[in-house]
PDB file of C-alpha atoms in Angstrom:
ATOM      1  CA  MET A   1      15.898  11.017  17.473  1.00 40.00           C
ATOM      2  CA  ALA A   2      12.539   9.411  17.515  1.00 41.00           C
ATOM      3  CA  ARG A   3      11.131   8.328  20.927  1.00 41.00           C
ATOM      4  CA  MET A   4      11.287   4.723  21.431  1.00 41.00           C
ATOM      5  CA  GLY A   5       8.367   2.796  23.255  1.00 39.00           C
ATOM      6  CA  SER A   6       6.172   5.870  23.522  1.00 39.00           C
ATOM      7  CA  THR A   7       3.318   5.511  25.766  1.00 39.00           C
ATOM      8  CA  ASP A   8       1.352   8.298  24.330  1.00 43.00           C
ATOM      9  CA  SER A   9      -2.115   8.016  22.759  1.00 39.00           C
ATOM     10  CA  ASP A  10      -2.675   6.604  19.347  1.00 38.00           C
ATOM     11  CA  SER A  11      -2.965  10.128  17.840  1.00 38.00           C
ATOM     12  CA  GLU A  12       0.608  10.872  18.736  1.00 42.00           C
ATOM     13  CA  PHE A  13       2.157   7.594  17.246  1.00 38.00           C
ATOM     14  CA  ALA A  14       3.795   9.105  14.096  1.00 40.00           C
ATOM     15  CA  LYS A  15       4.437  12.467  15.519  1.00 52.00           C
ATOM     16  CA  TYR A  16       8.030  12.148  16.907  1.00 85.00           C
ATOM     17  CA  TRP A  17       9.863  10.142  14.348  1.00 91.00           C
ATOM     18  CA  VAL A  18       8.308  11.871  11.471  1.00 91.00           C
ATOM     19  CA  GLU A  19       9.122  15.358  12.948  1.00 90.00           C
ATOM     20  CA  TRP A  20      12.643  14.241  13.470  1.00 92.00           C
ATOM     21  CA  PHE A  21      13.085  13.067  10.005  1.00 94.00           C
ATOM     22  CA  MET A  22      11.511  16.088   8.554  1.00 93.00           C
ATOM     23  CA  SER A  23      13.910  18.306  10.547  1.00 92.00           C
ATOM     24  CA  LEU A  24      17.045  16.678   9.076  1.00 92.00           C
ATOM     25  CA  GLU A  25      19.124  19.003   6.667  1.00 91.00           C
ATOM     26  CA  GLY A  26      18.311  18.133   3.140  1.00 91.00           C
ATOM     27  CA  ASN A  27      14.728  16.696   3.776  1.00 95.00           C
ATOM     28  CA  GLU A  28      13.048  19.970   2.863  1.00 95.00           C
ATOM     29  CA  TYR A  29      11.496  18.429  -0.323  1.00 97.00           C
ATOM     30  CA  TYR A  30       9.477  15.802   1.748  1.00 97.00           C
ATOM     31  CA  CYS A  31       6.120  16.500   3.210  1.00 96.00           C
ATOM     32  CA  ASP A  32       4.976  14.908   6.493  1.00 95.00           C
ATOM     33  CA  VAL A  33       2.675  11.873   5.601  1.00 96.00           C
ATOM     34  CA  ASP A  34      -0.505  11.662   7.600  1.00 94.00           C
ATOM     35  CA  GLU A  35      -0.284   9.053  10.492  1.00 92.00           C
ATOM     36  CA  ASP A  36      -3.580   7.507   9.382  1.00 94.00           C
ATOM     37  CA  TYR A  37      -2.054   6.858   5.993  1.00 96.00           C
ATOM     38  CA  ILE A  38       0.995   5.083   7.440  1.00 96.00           C
ATOM     39  CA  LEU A  39      -0.941   3.077   9.864  1.00 94.00           C
ATOM     40  CA  ASP A  40      -3.292   1.813   7.088  1.00 95.00           C
ATOM     41  CA  ARG A  41      -1.483  -1.461   6.003  1.00 92.00           C
ATOM     42  CA  PHE A  42      -3.377  -1.467   2.610  1.00 96.00           C
ATOM     43  CA  ASN A  43      -1.261   1.660   1.756  1.00 96.00           C
ATOM     44  CA  LEU A  44       1.894  -0.321   2.429  1.00 96.00           C
ATOM     45  CA  THR A  45       1.254  -3.288   0.232  1.00 96.00           C
ATOM     46  CA  GLY A  46       4.266  -4.782  -1.160  1.00 95.00           C
ATOM     47  CA  LEU A  47       6.723  -2.526   0.616  1.00 96.00           C
ATOM     48  CA  ASN A  48       7.780  -5.394   2.950  1.00 95.00           C
ATOM     49  CA  PHE A  49       9.470  -7.033   0.044  1.00 95.00           C
ATOM     50  CA  GLU A  50      11.485  -3.934  -0.728  1.00 94.00           C
ATOM     51  CA  VAL A  51      12.742  -2.831   2.699  1.00 96.00           C
ATOM     52  CA  PRO A  52      15.224  -4.838   4.945  1.00 95.00           C
ATOM     53  CA  HIS A  53      13.985  -4.994   8.577  1.00 94.00           C
ATOM     54  CA  TYR A  54      10.641  -3.729   7.398  1.00 95.00           C
ATOM     55  CA  GLN A  55       8.590  -4.492  10.580  1.00 95.00           C
ATOM     56  CA  LYS A  56      11.097  -2.918  12.845  1.00 94.00           C
ATOM     57  CA  ALA A  57      11.446   0.147  10.510  1.00 95.00           C
ATOM     58  CA  LEU A  58       7.574   0.527  10.450  1.00 95.00           C
ATOM     59  CA  GLU A  59       7.628   0.332  14.374  1.00 93.00           C
ATOM     60  CA  LEU A  60      10.336   2.861  14.431  1.00 93.00           C
ATOM     61  CA  ILE A  61       8.375   5.319  12.085  1.00 94.00           C
ATOM     62  CA  THR A  62       5.351   4.887  14.219  1.00 92.00           C
ATOM     63  CA  ASP A  63       7.090   5.066  17.615  1.00 87.00           C
ATOM     64  CA  ARG A  64       6.146   1.496  18.338  1.00 87.00           C
ATOM     65  CA  LEU A  65       9.538   0.038  18.390  1.00 84.00           C
ATOM     66  CA  PRO A  66      10.020  -1.966  21.657  1.00 82.00           C
ATOM     67  CA  ASP A  67      12.403  -0.573  24.229  1.00 78.00           C
ATOM     68  CA  LYS A  68      14.682  -3.524  23.996  1.00 79.00           C
ATOM     69  CA  PRO A  69      18.631  -3.863  23.625  1.00 80.00           C
ATOM     70  CA  MET A  70      19.720  -3.586  20.088  1.00 82.00           C
ATOM     71  CA  SER A  71      23.287  -3.687  18.723  1.00 86.00           C
ATOM     72  CA  ASP A  72      24.447  -0.374  17.272  1.00 86.00           C
ATOM     73  CA  ASP A  73      24.916  -2.150  13.986  1.00 92.00           C
ATOM     74  CA  LEU A  74      21.326  -3.485  13.920  1.00 90.00           C
ATOM     75  CA  ARG A  75      20.070  -0.012  15.002  1.00 90.00           C
ATOM     76  CA  ASP A  76      21.748   1.692  12.163  1.00 92.00           C
ATOM     77  CA  GLN A  77      20.357  -0.817   9.719  1.00 95.00           C
ATOM     78  CA  VAL A  78      16.929  -0.342  11.117  1.00 94.00           C
ATOM     79  CA  GLU A  79      17.269   3.549  10.989  1.00 94.00           C
ATOM     80  CA  ARG A  80      18.340   3.433   7.288  1.00 95.00           C
ATOM     81  CA  SER A  81      15.491   1.139   6.477  1.00 96.00           C
ATOM     82  CA  ALA A  82      13.039   3.432   8.330  1.00 96.00           C
ATOM     83  CA  LYS A  83      14.148   6.434   6.211  1.00 96.00           C
ATOM     84  CA  HIS A  84      13.834   4.477   2.995  1.00 97.00           C
ATOM     85  CA  LEU A  85      10.504   2.920   4.047  1.00 97.00           C
ATOM     86  CA  TYR A  86       9.244   6.465   4.861  1.00 98.00           C
ATOM     87  CA  GLY A  87      10.575   7.581   1.396  1.00 97.00           C
ATOM     88  CA  LEU A  88       8.593   4.986  -0.409  1.00 98.00           C
ATOM     89  CA  ILE A  89       5.485   5.566   1.586  1.00 98.00           C
ATOM     90  CA  HIS A  90       5.940   9.251   0.763  1.00 98.00           C
ATOM     91  CA  ALA A  91       6.030   8.421  -2.989  1.00 98.00           C
ATOM     92  CA  ARG A  92       2.567   6.856  -2.796  1.00 98.00           C
ATOM     93  CA  TYR A  93       1.167   9.542  -0.434  1.00 98.00           C
ATOM     94  CA  ILE A  94       1.984  12.592  -2.527  1.00 98.00           C
ATOM     95  CA  ILE A  95      -0.297  11.357  -5.499  1.00 97.00           C
ATOM     96  CA  THR A  96      -3.255  11.068  -3.067  1.00 97.00           C
ATOM     97  CA  ALA A  97      -5.643  14.086  -2.714  1.00 97.00           C
ATOM     98  CA  ARG A  98      -4.204  15.008   0.681  1.00 97.00           C
ATOM     99  CA  GLY A  99      -0.621  14.523  -0.408  1.00 97.00           C
ATOM    100  CA  LEU A 100      -1.170  16.729  -3.367  1.00 98.00           C
ATOM    101  CA  VAL A 101      -2.554  19.548  -1.127  1.00 97.00           C
ATOM    102  CA  LYS A 102       0.614  19.392   0.898  1.00 97.00           C
ATOM    103  CA  MET A 103       2.941  19.356  -1.890  1.00 98.00           C
ATOM    104  CA  LEU A 104       1.085  22.169  -3.659  1.00 97.00           C
ATOM    105  CA  ASP A 105       1.374  24.376  -0.633  1.00 97.00           C
ATOM    106  CA  LYS A 106       5.207  23.874  -0.861  1.00 97.00           C
ATOM    107  CA  TYR A 107       5.287  24.349  -4.503  1.00 97.00           C
ATOM    108  CA  LYS A 108       3.349  27.759  -4.186  1.00 95.00           C
ATOM    109  CA  ARG A 109       6.010  28.843  -1.545  1.00 95.00           C
ATOM    110  CA  GLY A 110       8.857  27.918  -3.881  1.00 94.00           C
ATOM    111  CA  ASP A 111      10.320  25.476  -1.500  1.00 95.00           C
ATOM    112  CA  PHE A 112      11.719  23.300  -4.383  1.00 97.00           C
ATOM    113  CA  GLY A 113      13.399  26.358  -6.047  1.00 96.00           C
ATOM    114  CA  ARG A 114      13.021  27.964  -9.289  1.00 96.00           C
ATOM    115  CA  CYS A 115      13.918  27.093 -12.844  1.00 96.00           C
ATOM    116  CA  PRO A 116      17.404  28.283 -13.755  1.00 96.00           C
ATOM    117  CA  ARG A 117      16.554  28.824 -17.561  1.00 95.00           C
ATOM    118  CA  VAL A 118      16.396  32.674 -18.064  1.00 95.00           C
ATOM    119  CA  TYR A 119      13.196  32.516 -20.279  1.00 94.00           C
ATOM    120  CA  CYS A 120      11.298  30.409 -17.726  1.00 95.00           C
ATOM    121  CA  GLN A 121      11.349  33.731 -15.544  1.00 93.00           C
ATOM    122  CA  GLY A 122      11.832  32.051 -12.210  1.00 95.00           C
ATOM    123  CA  ASN A 123       9.031  29.431 -12.635  1.00 96.00           C
ATOM    124  CA  GLN A 124       8.687  27.069  -9.627  1.00 96.00           C
ATOM    125  CA  LEU A 125      10.065  23.678  -9.678  1.00 97.00           C
ATOM    126  CA  LEU A 126       8.771  20.431  -8.499  1.00 98.00           C
ATOM    127  CA  PRO A 127      10.601  17.410  -7.513  1.00 98.00           C
ATOM    128  CA  VAL A 128      10.518  14.160  -9.663  1.00 98.00           C
ATOM    129  CA  GLY A 129      12.203  10.843  -9.962  1.00 97.00           C
ATOM    130  CA  VAL A 130      13.376   9.720 -13.452  1.00 97.00           C
ATOM    131  CA  THR A 131      12.799   6.092 -12.291  1.00 97.00           C
ATOM    132  CA  ASP A 132      10.515   4.559  -9.902  1.00 96.00           C
ATOM    133  CA  ILE A 133      13.141   1.864  -9.033  1.00 96.00           C
ATOM    134  CA  PRO A 134      14.844   2.693  -5.653  1.00 96.00           C
ATOM    135  CA  ASN A 135      18.492   3.442  -5.311  1.00 95.00           C
ATOM    136  CA  GLN A 136      18.962   4.133  -8.934  1.00 96.00           C
ATOM    137  CA  LYS A 137      18.824   7.862  -9.473  1.00 96.00           C
ATOM    138  CA  ALA A 138      18.691  10.811  -7.265  1.00 97.00           C
ATOM    139  CA  VAL A 139      15.730  13.240  -7.258  1.00 98.00           C
ATOM    140  CA  LYS A 140      15.534  16.001 -10.011  1.00 98.00           C
ATOM    141  CA  LEU A 141      13.601  19.104 -10.333  1.00 98.00           C
ATOM    142  CA  TYR A 142      10.899  19.583 -13.055  1.00 98.00           C
ATOM    143  CA  CYS A 143       9.890  22.725 -14.661  1.00 97.00           C
ATOM    144  CA  CYS A 144       6.480  22.685 -16.063  1.00 95.00           C
ATOM    145  CA  ARG A 145       7.033  25.652 -18.331  1.00 94.00           C
ATOM    146  CA  CYS A 146      10.196  24.342 -20.316  1.00 93.00           C
ATOM    147  CA  GLU A 147       9.268  20.764 -19.491  1.00 93.00           C
ATOM    148  CA  ASP A 148      12.749  19.788 -18.665  1.00 95.00           C
ATOM    149  CA  VAL A 149      14.437  18.499 -15.563  1.00 97.00           C
ATOM    150  CA  TYR A 150      17.504  19.841 -13.663  1.00 97.00           C
ATOM    151  CA  ASN A 151      19.846  18.653 -10.840  1.00 97.00           C
ATOM    152  CA  PRO A 152      19.228  20.324  -7.513  1.00 96.00           C
ATOM    153  CA  LYS A 153      21.693  23.072  -6.610  1.00 92.00           C
ATOM    154  CA  SER A 154      22.471  21.621  -3.195  1.00 91.00           C
ATOM    155  CA  ARG A 155      24.518  18.609  -2.564  1.00 90.00           C
ATOM    156  CA  ARG A 156      22.451  17.595   0.281  1.00 92.00           C
ATOM    157  CA  HIS A 157      19.414  17.337  -2.124  1.00 95.00           C
ATOM    158  CA  ASN A 158      21.333  15.301  -4.671  1.00 93.00           C
ATOM    159  CA  MET A 159      21.506  12.557  -2.059  1.00 93.00           C
ATOM    160  CA  ILE A 160      17.696  12.155  -2.028  1.00 96.00           C
ATOM    161  CA  ASP A 161      16.351   9.004  -3.774  1.00 97.00           C
ATOM    162  CA  GLY A 162      14.279  10.051  -6.691  1.00 97.00           C
ATOM    163  CA  ALA A 163      11.923   6.865  -6.085  1.00 97.00           C
ATOM    164  CA  HIS A 164      10.721   8.746  -2.880  1.00 98.00           C
ATOM    165  CA  PHE A 165       8.859  11.117  -5.357  1.00 98.00           C
ATOM    166  CA  GLY A 166       8.234   8.921  -8.271  1.00 97.00           C
ATOM    167  CA  THR A 167       7.962   9.745 -11.964  1.00 97.00           C
ATOM    168  CA  SER A 168       4.144  10.692 -11.844  1.00 96.00           C
ATOM    169  CA  PHE A 169       3.923  13.288  -9.203  1.00 97.00           C
ATOM    170  CA  PRO A 170       4.363  16.668 -11.007  1.00 97.00           C
ATOM    171  CA  HIS A 171       2.169  15.522 -13.909  1.00 96.00           C
ATOM    172  CA  MET A 172      -0.552  14.260 -11.503  1.00 97.00           C
ATOM    173  CA  LEU A 173      -0.461  17.659  -9.784  1.00 97.00           C
ATOM    174  CA  PHE A 174      -1.171  19.523 -12.858  1.00 96.00           C
ATOM    175  CA  GLN A 175      -3.780  17.114 -13.913  1.00 96.00           C
ATOM    176  CA  VAL A 176      -5.680  17.893 -10.738  1.00 97.00           C
ATOM    177  CA  TYR A 177      -4.870  21.727 -10.813  1.00 96.00           C
ATOM    178  CA  PRO A 178      -4.575  22.448 -14.487  1.00 95.00           C
ATOM    179  CA  SER A 179      -4.991  26.263 -13.900  1.00 94.00           C
ATOM    180  CA  LEU A 180      -1.643  26.326 -12.225  1.00 93.00           C
ATOM    181  CA  LYS A 181       0.277  25.168 -15.104  1.00 92.00           C
ATOM    182  CA  PRO A 182       1.762  28.230 -17.013  1.00 90.00           C
ATOM    183  CA  ALA A 183       1.653  28.558 -20.811  1.00 88.00           C
ATOM    184  CA  PRO A 184       4.988  27.096 -22.283  1.00 86.00           C
ATOM    185  CA  SER A 185       7.603  29.756 -23.027  1.00 81.00           C
ATOM    186  CA  ASP A 186       7.822  30.488 -26.696  1.00 80.00           C
ATOM    187  CA  GLN A 187      11.217  32.384 -26.155  1.00 84.00           C
ATOM    188  CA  ARG A 188      14.332  30.663 -27.242  1.00 82.00           C
ATOM    189  CA  TYR A 189      17.973  31.796 -26.999  1.00 83.00           C
ATOM    190  CA  VAL A 190      19.397  32.220 -30.490  1.00 79.00           C
ATOM    191  CA  PRO A 191      23.308  32.267 -30.792  1.00 78.00           C
ATOM    192  CA  ARG A 192      24.460  35.208 -32.838  1.00 78.00           C
ATOM    193  CA  ILE A 193      27.660  36.616 -34.112  1.00 76.00           C
ATOM    194  CA  PHE A 194      27.597  40.416 -35.043  1.00 76.00           C
ATOM    195  CA  GLY A 195      23.750  40.110 -35.180  1.00 77.00           C
ATOM    196  CA  PHE A 196      23.637  37.035 -37.407  1.00 73.00           C
ATOM    197  CA  LYS A 197      22.349  33.739 -36.398  1.00 71.00           C
ATOM    198  CA  LEU A 198      25.007  31.089 -36.170  1.00 67.00           C
ATOM    199  CA  HIS A 199      23.156  28.549 -38.331  1.00 66.00           C
ATOM    200  CA  ASN A 200      22.857  31.151 -40.973  1.00 64.00           C
ATOM    201  CA  ILE A 201      26.544  31.955 -41.013  1.00 61.00           C
ATOM    202  CA  ALA A 202      27.408  28.196 -41.185  1.00 65.00           C
ATOM    203  CA  GLU A 203      25.095  27.850 -44.297  1.00 70.00           C
ATOM    204  CA  LEU A 204      26.923  30.750 -45.809  1.00 68.00           C
ATOM    205  CA  HIS A 205      30.417  29.282 -45.165  1.00 68.00           C
ATOM    206  CA  ARG A 206      29.254  25.915 -46.630  1.00 73.00           C
ATOM    207  CA  TRP A 207      27.929  27.773 -49.734  1.00 77.00           C
ATOM    208  CA  GLN A 208      31.312  29.542 -50.166  1.00 79.00           C
ATOM    209  CA  ASP A 209      33.176  26.273 -49.798  1.00 79.00           C
ATOM    210  CA  GLU A 210      31.116  24.676 -52.392  1.00 85.00           C
ATOM    211  CA  GLN A 211      31.507  27.658 -54.798  1.00 85.00           C
ATOM    212  CA  ARG A 212      35.302  27.541 -54.140  1.00 81.00           C
ATOM    213  CA  GLU A 213      35.448  23.860 -54.808  1.00 85.00           C
ATOM    214  CA  GLN A 214      33.475  24.221 -58.020  1.00 86.00           C
ATOM    215  CA  GLN A 215      35.771  27.062 -59.192  1.00 84.00           C
ATOM    216  CA  LYS A 216      38.806  24.875 -58.575  1.00 79.00           C
ATOM    217  CA  GLN A 217      37.194  22.055 -60.734  1.00 83.00           C
ATOM    218  CA  ARG A 218      36.502  24.486 -63.501  1.00 81.00           C
ATOM    219  CA  LEU A 219      40.053  25.886 -63.541  1.00 78.00           C
ATOM    220  CA  THR A 220      41.456  22.377 -63.640  1.00 77.00           C
ATOM    221  CA  ALA A 221      39.125  21.346 -66.414  1.00 77.00           C
ATOM    222  CA  ASP A 222      40.232  24.533 -68.362  1.00 73.00           C
ATOM    223  CA  LYS A 223      43.986  23.669 -67.929  1.00 70.00           C
ATOM    224  CA  LYS A 224      43.313  20.297 -69.518  1.00 65.00           C
TER     225      LYS A 224
END
């Protein structure tokens, strides 16, 4: 748990709560947001309208929450708000130069997993939101090789809000580091039966049905 009412220097403000949050199971997709970024109110513009108990949540994240009695219910609400606030800050931070560097390191290590598609040959994935609206959709994983998105394998990652990563992050990363984007895979799986492509067999069956129907019509006309 974050330390309340810390008396350490300003350089230590964001250290404890962020470290605790990052250590929670399931939060491996997040990177640690620089304390200077969190303490710059310009970076948080508008978030006070999106997060309940915004001020207390911000104080909790930065270990400035006064050590005053608080009901268990209110404390739970503030903790939930702090997690959500950090996630929204995170979505803004990871498209900054410093944030991209941190997420790039995680990408290179394969922290987000690898594409399950066989022909992508284990290409690394990146977290992405399918909407920027909070509490709508869970985070997805984007493969830059097949340009498709997948659900995380782990249930704990399926609980992460996709808005904490946003819809622009992977594409911003490859705009800044274009050399890292692999060439699209030109391999496609083709269903076959006894060596024949399925769609060719279907065309053959349709042609046979048409010929059979025409033969029936000719026989009927001959009888008349």
